[in-house]
Coordinates of N, CA and C in Angstrom, one line a residue:
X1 N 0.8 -1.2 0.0 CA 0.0 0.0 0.0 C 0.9 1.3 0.0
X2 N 1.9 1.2 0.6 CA 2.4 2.6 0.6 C 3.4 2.9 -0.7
X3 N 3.7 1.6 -1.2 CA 4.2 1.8 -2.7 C 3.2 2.5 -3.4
X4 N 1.9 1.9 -3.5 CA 1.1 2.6 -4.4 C 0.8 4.0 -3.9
X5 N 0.9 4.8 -2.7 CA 0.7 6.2 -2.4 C 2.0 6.7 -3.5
X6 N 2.9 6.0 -3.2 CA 4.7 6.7 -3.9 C 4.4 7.1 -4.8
X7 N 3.8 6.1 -5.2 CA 3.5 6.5 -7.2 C 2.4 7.0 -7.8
X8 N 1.3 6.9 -6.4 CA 0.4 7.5 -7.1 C -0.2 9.4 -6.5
X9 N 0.8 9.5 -5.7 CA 0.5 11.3 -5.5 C 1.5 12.2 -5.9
X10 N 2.5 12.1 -6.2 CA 3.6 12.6 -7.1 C 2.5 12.2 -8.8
X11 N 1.6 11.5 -9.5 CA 1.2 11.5 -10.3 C 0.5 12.7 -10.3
X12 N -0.2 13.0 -9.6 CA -1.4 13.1 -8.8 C -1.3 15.5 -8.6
X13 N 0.1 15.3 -8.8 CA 0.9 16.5 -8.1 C 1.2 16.7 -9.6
X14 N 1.9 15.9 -10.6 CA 1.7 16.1 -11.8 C 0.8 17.0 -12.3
X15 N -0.1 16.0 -12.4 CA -1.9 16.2 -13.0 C -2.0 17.6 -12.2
X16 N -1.9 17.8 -11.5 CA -2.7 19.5 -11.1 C -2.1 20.5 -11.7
X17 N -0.7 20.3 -11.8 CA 0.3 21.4 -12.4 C 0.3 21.1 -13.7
X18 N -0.2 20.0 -14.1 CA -0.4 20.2 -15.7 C -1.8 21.3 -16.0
X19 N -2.6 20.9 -15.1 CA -3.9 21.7 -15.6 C -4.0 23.2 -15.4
X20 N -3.3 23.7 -14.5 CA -3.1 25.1 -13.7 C -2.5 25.7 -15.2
X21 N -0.9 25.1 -15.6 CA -0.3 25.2 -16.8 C -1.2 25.4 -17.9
X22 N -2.1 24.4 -18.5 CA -3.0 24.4 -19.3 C -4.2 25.8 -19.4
X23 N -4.8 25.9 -18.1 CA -5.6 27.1 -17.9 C -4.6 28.7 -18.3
X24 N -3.8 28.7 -18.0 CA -2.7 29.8 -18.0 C -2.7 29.9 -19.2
X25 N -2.8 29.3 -20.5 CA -3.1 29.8 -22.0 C -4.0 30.3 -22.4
X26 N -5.7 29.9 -21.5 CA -5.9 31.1 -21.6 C -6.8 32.2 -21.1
X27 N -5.8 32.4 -20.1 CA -5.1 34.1 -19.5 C -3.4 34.7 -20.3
X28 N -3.3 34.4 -21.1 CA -2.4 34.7 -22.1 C -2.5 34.7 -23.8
X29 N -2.5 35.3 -24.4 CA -2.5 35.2 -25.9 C -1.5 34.6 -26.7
X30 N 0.2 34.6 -26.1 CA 1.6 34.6 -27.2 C 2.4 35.1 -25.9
X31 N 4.0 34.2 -26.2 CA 4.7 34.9 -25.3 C 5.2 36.4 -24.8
X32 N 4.7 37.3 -26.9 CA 5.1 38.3 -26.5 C 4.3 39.0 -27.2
X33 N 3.3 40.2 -26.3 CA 2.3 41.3 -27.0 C 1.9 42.4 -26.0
X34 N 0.9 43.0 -26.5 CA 0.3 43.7 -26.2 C -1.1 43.9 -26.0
X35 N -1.9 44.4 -25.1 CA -3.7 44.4 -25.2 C -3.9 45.4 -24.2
X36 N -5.1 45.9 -24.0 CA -5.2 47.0 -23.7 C -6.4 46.1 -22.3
X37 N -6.6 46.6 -20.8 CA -7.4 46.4 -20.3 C -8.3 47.4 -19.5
X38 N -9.7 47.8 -19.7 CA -10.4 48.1 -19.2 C -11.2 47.9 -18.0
X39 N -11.4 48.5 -16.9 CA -11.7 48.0 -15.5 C -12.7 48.7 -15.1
X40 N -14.2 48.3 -14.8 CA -14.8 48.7 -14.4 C -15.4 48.6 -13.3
X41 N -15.6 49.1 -12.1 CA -15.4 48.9 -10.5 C -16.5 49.7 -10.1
X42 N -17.6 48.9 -9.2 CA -18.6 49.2 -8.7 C -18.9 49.0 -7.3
X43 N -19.6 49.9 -7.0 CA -20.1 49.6 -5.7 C -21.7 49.9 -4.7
X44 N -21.9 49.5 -4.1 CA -23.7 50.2 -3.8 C -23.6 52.0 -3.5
X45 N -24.3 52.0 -4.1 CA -24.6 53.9 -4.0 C -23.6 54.8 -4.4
X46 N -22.7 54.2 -5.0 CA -22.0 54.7 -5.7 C -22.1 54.7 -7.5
X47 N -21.2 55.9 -8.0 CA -21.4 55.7 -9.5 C -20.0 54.7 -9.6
X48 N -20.5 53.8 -11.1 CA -19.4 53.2 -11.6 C -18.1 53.9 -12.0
X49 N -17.0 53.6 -11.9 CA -16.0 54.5 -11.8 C -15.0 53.0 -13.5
X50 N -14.4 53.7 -14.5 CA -13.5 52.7 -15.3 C -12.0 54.0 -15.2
X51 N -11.3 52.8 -15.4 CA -9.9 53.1 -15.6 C -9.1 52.1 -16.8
X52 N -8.4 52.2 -17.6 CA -7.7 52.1 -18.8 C -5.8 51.7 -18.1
X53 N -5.8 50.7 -19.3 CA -4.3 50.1 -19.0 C -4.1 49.6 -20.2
X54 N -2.7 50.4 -20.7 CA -1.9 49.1 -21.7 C -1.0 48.5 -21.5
X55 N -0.8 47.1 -21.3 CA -0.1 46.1 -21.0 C 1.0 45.3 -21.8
X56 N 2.0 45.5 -21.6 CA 3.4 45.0 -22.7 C 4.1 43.9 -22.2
X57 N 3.9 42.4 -22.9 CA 4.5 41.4 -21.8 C 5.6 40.9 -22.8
X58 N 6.2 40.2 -22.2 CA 7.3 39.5 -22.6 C 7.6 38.1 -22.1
X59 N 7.3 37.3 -22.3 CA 7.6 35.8 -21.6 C 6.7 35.8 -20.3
X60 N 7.1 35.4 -19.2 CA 6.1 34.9 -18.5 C 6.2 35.6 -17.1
X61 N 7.4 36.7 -17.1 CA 7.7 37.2 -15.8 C 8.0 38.5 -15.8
X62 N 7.5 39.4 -17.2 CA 8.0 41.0 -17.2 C 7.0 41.4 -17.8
X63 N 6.0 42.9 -17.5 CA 5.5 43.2 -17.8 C 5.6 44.7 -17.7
X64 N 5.1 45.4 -18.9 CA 4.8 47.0 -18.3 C 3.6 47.3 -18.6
X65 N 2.8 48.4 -17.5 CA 1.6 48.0 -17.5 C 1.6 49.9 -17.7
X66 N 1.3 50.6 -18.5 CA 0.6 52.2 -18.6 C -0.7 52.4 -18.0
X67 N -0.7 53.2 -17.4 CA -2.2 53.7 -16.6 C -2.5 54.5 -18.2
X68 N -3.6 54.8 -19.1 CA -4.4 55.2 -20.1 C -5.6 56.1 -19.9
X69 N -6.2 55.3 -18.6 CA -7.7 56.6 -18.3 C -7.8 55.9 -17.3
X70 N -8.6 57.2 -16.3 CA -8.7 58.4 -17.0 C -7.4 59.4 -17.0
X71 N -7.6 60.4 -17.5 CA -7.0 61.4 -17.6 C -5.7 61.8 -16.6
X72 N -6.2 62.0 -15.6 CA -5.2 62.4 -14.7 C -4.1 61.4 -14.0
X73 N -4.3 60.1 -14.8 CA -3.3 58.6 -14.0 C -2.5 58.4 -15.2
X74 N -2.8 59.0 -16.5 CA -1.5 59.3 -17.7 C -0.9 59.2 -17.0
X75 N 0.9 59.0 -17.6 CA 1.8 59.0 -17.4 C 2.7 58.2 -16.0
X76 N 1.7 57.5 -15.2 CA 2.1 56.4 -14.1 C 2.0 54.8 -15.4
X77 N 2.9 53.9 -14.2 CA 3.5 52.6 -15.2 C 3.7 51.9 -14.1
X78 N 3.4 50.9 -14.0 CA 3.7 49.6 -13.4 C 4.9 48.6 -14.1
X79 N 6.3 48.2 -13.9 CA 7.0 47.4 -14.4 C 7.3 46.1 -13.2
X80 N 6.6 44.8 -13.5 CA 7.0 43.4 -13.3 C 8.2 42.7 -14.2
X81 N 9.6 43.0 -12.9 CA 10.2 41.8 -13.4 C 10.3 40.6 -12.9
X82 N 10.4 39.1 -12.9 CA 10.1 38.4 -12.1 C 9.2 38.7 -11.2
X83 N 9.4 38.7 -9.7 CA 8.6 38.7 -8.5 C 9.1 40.3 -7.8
X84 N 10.0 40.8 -8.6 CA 9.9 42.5 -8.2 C 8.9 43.1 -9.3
X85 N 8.2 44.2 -8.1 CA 7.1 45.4 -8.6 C 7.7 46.6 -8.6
X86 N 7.4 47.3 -10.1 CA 8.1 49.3 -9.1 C 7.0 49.8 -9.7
X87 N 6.3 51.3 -9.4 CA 5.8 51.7 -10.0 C 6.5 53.3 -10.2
X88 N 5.8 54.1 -11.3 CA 6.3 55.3 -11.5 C 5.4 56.3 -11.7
X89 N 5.6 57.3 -10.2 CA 4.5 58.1 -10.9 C 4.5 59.6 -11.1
X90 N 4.7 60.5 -12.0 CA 5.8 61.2 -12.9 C 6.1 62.7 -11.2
X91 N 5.3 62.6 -10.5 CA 5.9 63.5 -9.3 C 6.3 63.0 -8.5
X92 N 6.7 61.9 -8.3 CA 8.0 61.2 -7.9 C 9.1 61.3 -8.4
X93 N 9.3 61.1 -9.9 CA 10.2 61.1 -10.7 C 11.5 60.1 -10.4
X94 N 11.1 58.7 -10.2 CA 11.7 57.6 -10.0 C 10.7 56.2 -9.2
X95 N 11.2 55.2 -10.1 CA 10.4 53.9 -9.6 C 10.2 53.6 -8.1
X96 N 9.1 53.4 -7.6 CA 9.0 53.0 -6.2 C 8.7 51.4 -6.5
X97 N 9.5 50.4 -5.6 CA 9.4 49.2 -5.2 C 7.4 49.1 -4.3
X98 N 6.9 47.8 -4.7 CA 5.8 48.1 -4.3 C 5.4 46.8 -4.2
X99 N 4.5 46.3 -3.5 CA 4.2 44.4 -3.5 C 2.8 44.2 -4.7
X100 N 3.2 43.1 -5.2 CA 1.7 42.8 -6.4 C 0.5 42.7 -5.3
X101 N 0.7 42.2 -4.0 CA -0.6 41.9 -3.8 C -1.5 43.7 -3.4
X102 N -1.1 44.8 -3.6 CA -1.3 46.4 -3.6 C -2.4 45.8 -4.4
X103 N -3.5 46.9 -3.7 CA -4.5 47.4 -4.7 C -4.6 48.4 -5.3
X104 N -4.7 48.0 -6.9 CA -4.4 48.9 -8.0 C -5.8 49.8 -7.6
X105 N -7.0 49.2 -8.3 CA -8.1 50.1 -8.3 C -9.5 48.8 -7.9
X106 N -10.4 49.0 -7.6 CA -11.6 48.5 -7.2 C -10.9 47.0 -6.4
X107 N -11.9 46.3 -6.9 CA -11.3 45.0 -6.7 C -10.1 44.4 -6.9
X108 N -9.1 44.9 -8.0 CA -8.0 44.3 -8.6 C -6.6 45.1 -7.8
X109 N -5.9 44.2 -7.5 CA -4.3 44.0 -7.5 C -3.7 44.2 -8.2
X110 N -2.5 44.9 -8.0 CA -1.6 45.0 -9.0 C -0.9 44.1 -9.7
X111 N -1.2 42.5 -9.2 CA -1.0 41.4 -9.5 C -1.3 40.7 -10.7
X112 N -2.9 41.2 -10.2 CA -4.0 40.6 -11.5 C -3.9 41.4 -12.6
X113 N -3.2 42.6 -13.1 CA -2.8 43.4 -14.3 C -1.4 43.0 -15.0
X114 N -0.6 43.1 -13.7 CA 0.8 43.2 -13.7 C 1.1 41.3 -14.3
X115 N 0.8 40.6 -13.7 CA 1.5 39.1 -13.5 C 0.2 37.8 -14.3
X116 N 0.1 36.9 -14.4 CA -1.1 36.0 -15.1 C -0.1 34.4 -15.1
X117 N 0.9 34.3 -14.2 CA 1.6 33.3 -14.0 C 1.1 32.5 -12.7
X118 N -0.1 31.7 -13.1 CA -0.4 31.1 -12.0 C 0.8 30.0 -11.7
X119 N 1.1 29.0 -12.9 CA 1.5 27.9 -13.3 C 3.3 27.7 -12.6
X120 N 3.9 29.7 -12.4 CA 4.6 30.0 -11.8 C 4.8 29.9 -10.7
X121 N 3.7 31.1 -10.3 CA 4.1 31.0 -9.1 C 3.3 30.3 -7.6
X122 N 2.9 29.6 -8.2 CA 2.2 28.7 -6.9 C 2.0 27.1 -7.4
X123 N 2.3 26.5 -5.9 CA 2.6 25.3 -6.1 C 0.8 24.5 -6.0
X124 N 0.4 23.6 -7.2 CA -0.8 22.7 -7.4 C -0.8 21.6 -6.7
X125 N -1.9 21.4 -6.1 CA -2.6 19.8 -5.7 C -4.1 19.9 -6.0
X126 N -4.5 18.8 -6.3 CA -5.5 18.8 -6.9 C -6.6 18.4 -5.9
X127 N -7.7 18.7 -5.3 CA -8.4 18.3 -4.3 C -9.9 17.6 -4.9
X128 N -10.2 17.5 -6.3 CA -11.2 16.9 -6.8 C -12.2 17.4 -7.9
X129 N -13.1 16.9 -7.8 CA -14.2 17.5 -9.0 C -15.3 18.4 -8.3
X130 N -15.7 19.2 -9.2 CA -17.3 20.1 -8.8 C -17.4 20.7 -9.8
X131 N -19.0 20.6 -9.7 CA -20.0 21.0 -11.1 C -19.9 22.6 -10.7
X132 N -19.5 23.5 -11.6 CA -19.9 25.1 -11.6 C -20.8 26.1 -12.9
X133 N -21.8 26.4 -12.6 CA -23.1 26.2 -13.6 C -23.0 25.2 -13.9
X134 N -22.9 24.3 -14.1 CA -23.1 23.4 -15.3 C -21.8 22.7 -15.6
X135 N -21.2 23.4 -15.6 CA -19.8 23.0 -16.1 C -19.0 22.2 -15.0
X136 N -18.3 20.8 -15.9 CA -17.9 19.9 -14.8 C -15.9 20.3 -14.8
X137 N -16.1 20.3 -13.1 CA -14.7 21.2 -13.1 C -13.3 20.0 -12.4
X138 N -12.3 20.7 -12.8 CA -10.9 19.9 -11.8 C -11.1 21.4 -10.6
X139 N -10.9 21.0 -9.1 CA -10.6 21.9 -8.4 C -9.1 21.4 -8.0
X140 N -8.3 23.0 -8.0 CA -7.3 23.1 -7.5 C -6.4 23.7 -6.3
X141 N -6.3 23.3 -5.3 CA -5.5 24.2 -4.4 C -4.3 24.3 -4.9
X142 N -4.0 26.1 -5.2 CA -2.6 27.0 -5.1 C -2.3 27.3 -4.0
X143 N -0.9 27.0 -3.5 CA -0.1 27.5 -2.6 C 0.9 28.6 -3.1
X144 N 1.1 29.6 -2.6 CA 2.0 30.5 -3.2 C 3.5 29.9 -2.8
X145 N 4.7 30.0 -4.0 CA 5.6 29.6 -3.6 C 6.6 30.9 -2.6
X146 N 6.2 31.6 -3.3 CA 6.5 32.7 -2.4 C 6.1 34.1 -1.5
X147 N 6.4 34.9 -0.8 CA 5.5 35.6 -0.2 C 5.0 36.7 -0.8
X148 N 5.9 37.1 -2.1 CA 6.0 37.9 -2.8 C 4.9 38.0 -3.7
X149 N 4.4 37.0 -4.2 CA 3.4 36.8 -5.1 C 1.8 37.6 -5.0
X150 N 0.9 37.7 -5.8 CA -0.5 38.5 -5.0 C -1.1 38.0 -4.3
X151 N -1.3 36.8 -4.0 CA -2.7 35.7 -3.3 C -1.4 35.0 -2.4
X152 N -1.7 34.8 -1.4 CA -1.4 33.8 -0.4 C -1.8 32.0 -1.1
X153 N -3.2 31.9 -1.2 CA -3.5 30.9 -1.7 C -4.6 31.2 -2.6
X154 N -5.3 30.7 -3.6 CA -6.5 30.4 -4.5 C -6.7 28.9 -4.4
X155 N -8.1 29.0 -4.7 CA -8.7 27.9 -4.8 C -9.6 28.2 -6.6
X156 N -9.0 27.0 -7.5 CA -9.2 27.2 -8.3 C -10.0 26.1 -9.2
X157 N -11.2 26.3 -10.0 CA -11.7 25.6 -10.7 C -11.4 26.1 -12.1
X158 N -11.0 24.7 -12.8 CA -10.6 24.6 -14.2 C -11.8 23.6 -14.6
X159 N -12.3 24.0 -16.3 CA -13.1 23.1 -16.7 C -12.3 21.8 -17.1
X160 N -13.0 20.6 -16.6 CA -12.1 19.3 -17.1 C -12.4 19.1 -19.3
X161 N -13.2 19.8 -19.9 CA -13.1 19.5 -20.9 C -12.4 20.9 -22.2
X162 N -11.2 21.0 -22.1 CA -10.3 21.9 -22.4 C -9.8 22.8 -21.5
X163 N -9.8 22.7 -20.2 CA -9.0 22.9 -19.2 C -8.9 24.6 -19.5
X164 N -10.3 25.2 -19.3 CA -10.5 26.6 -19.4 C -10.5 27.1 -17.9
X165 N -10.3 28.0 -17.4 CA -10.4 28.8 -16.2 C -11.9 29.2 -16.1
X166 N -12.4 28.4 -15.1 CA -13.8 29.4 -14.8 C -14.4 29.9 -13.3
X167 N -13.3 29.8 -12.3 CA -13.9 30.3 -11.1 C -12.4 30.1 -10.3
X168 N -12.7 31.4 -9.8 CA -11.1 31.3 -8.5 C -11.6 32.1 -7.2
X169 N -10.9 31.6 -6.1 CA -11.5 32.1 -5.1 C -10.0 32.7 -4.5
X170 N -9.5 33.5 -3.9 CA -8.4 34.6 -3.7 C -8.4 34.3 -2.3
X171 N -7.1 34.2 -1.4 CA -7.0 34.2 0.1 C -5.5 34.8 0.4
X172 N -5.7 35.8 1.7 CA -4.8 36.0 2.2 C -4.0 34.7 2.9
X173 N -3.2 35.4 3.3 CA -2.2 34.4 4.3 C -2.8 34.0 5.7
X174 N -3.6 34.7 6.2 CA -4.9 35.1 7.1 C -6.0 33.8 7.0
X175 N -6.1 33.7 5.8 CA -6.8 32.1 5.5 C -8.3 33.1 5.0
X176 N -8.2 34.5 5.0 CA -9.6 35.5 4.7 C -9.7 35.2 3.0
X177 N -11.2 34.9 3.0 CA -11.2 35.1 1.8 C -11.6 36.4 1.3
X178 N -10.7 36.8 -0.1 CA -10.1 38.3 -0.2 C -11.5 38.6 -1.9
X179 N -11.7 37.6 -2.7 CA -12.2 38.3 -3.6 C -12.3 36.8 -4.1
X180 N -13.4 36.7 -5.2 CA -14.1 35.7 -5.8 C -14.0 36.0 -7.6
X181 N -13.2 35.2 -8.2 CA -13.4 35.9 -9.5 C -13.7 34.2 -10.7
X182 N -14.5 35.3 -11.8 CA -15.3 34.2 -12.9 C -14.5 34.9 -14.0
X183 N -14.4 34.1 -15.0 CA -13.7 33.9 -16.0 C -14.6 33.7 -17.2
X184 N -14.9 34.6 -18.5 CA -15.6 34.1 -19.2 C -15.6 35.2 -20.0
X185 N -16.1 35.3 -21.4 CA -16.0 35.9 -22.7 C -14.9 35.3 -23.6
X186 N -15.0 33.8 -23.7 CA -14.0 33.5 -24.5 C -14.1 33.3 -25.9
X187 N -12.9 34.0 -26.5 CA -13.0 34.4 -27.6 C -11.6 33.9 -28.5
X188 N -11.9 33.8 -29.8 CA -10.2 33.6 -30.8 C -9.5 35.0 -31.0
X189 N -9.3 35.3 -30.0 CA -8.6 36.5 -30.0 C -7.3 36.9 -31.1
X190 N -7.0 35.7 -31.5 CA -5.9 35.3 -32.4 C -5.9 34.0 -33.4
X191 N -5.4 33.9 -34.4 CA -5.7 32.6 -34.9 C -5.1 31.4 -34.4
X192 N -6.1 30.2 -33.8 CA -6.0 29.6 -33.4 C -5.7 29.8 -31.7
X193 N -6.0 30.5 -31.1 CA -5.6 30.9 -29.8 C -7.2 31.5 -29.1
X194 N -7.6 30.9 -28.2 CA -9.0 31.5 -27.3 C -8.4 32.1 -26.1
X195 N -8.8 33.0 -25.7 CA -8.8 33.9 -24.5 C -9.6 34.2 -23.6
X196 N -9.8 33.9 -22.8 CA -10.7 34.9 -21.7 C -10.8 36.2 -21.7
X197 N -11.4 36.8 -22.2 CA -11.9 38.2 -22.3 C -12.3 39.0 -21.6
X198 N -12.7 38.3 -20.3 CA -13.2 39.0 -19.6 C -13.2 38.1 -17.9
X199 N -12.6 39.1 -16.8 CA -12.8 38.4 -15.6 C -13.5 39.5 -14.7
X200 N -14.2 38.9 -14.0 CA -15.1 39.6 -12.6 C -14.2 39.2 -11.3
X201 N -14.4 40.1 -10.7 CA -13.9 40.1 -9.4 C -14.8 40.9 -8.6
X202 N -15.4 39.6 -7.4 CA -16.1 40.3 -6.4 C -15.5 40.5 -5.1
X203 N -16.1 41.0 -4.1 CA -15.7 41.4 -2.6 C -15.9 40.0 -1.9
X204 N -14.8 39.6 -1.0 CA -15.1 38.3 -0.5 C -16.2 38.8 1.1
X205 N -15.8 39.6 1.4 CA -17.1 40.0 2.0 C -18.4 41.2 1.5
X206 N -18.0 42.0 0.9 CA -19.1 42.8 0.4 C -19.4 42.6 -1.0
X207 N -20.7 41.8 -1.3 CA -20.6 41.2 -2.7 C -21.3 42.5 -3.5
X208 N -21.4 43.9 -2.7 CA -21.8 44.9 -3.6 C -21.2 45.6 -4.3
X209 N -19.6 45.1 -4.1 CA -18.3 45.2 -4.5 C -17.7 44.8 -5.7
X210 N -17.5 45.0 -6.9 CA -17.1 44.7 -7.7 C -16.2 45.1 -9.1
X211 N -15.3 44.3 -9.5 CA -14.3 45.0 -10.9 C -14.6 44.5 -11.7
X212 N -14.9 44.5 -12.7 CA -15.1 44.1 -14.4 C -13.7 44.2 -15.1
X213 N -12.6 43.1 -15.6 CA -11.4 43.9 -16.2 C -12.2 42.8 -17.8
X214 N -11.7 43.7 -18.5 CA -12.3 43.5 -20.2 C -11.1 44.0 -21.0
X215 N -10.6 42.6 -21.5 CA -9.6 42.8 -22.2 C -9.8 42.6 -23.8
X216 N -8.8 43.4 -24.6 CA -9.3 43.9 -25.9 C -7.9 44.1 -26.4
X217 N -7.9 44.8 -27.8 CA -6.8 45.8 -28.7 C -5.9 45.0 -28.6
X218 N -5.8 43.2 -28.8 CA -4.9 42.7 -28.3 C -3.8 42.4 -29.6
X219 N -2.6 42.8 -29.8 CA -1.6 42.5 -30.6 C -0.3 42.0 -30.4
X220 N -0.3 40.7 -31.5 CA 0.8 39.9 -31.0 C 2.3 40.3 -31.6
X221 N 3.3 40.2 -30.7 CA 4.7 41.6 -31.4 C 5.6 41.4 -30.5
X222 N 6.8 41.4 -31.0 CA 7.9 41.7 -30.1 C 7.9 42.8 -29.3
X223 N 8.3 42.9 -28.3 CA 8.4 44.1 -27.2 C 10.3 44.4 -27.3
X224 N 10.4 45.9 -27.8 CA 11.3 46.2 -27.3 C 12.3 46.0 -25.6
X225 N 13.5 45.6 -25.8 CA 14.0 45.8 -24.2 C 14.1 46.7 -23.6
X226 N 13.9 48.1 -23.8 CA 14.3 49.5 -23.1 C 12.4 49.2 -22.7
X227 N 11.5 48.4 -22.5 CA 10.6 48.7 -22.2 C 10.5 47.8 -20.5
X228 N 11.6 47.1 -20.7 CA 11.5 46.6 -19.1 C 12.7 46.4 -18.3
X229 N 13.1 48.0 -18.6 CA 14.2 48.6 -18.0 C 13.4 49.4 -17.2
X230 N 13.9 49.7 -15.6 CA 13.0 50.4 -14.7 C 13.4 51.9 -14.5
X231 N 14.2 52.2 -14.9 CA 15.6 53.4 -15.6 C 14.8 53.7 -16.4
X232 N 14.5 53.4 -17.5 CA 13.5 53.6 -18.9 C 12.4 54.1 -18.4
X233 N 11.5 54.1 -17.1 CA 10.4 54.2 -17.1 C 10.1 55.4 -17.4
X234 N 10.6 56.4 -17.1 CA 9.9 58.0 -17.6 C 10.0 58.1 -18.5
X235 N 11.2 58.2 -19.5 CA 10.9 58.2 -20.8 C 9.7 57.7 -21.7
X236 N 9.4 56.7 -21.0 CA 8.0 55.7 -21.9 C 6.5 56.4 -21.0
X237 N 6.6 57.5 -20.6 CA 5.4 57.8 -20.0 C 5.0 58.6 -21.2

């Protein structure tokens, strides 16, 4: 009996990190592009409030992210290399070091703009099946490999028939659950390539709480290197 544990949860540890992997295509388009993200962030008795981002990645660990709208957040930039954050914002006039798990705007993290490397940065085990609408899922427990990362832990459902992303649940290190997000508007954003288009993010306690990010203008292209140079950042404002 305990031969067969040997071999069969190191499989098992496989299998989850295969699927986490597999979902991560698509929350990505191509190793290396561009798309523009819209975020729309609500709350009770309040007006909807949107903010604008264009996002420049490169492989799987650098990003620059331009604040776009509104108006007056021109000229600020978020650069992810690896598991370092800086941001820049032009009366400062130099990068400030900053953690992904920061809240950018509404619901969203600087994580969830900046970073889309589940597969990276947190370690998979697979804890079983559950139906979500309809849809029959793998659930996943993420551990973060490091403390640096935005989530402490997620709890994540992938659909078991093309291993799509359709429900994640966000936790601090606290064990609090921090925000609830769904995955859906999938589209051929590219040939031969489907994307998630669109993710919600709610309040893990105040469900009146909510971000809408809607991604779009997406183009696939080499990224210059003076763009994730943290030196470079003013100039690219």
């Amino acid at each position: 009996m305990v031969l067969v544990f040997a071999f069969v949860m190191p499989a098992r540890a496989d299998e989850a990190a295969d699927i986490v992997r597999d979902a991560d295509r698509f929350r990505r388009p191509a190793e290396s592009f561009v798309w523009k993200i819209n975020i729309t962030s609500q709350e009770a008795k309040k007006s909807p409030s949107t903010d604008g981002f264009e996002v420049f990645v490169k492989g799987s660990g650098r990003s620059l992210v331009k604040f776009i709208a509104p108006p007056r957040n021109v000229g600020r930039s978020l650069l992810a290399l690896g598991r370092d954050l800086w941001i820049y914002l032009p009366d400062a006039g130099k990068p400030v070091r900053i953690p992904f798990s920061q809240r950018l705007v509404g619901q969203v993290a600087n994580g969830d703009v900046a970073r889309a490397d589940y597969s990276g940065d947190y370690d998979a085990k697979l804890l079983g099946d559950e139906t979500v609408d309809g849809v029959a899922c793998h659930v996943v427990d993420l551990k973060a490999k490091t403390k640096e990362v935005t989530y402490a832990a997620v709890k994540y459902w992938v659909s078991k028939d093309g291993r799509r992303p359709v429900k994640a649940e966000f936790y601090a290190a606290t064990g609090t659950l921090l925000k609830t997000g769904t995955f859906d508007g999938f589209k051929e954003v590219v040939p031969g390539h489907v994307l998630a288009t669109r993710l919600t993010l709610v309040d893990g306690i105040r469900k009146d709480k909510s971000s809408v990010l809607d991604y779009g203008g997406i183009v696939v292209r080499d990224i210059p290197e003076k763009y994730f140079d943290k030196n470079s950042m003013k100039s690219l404002d």
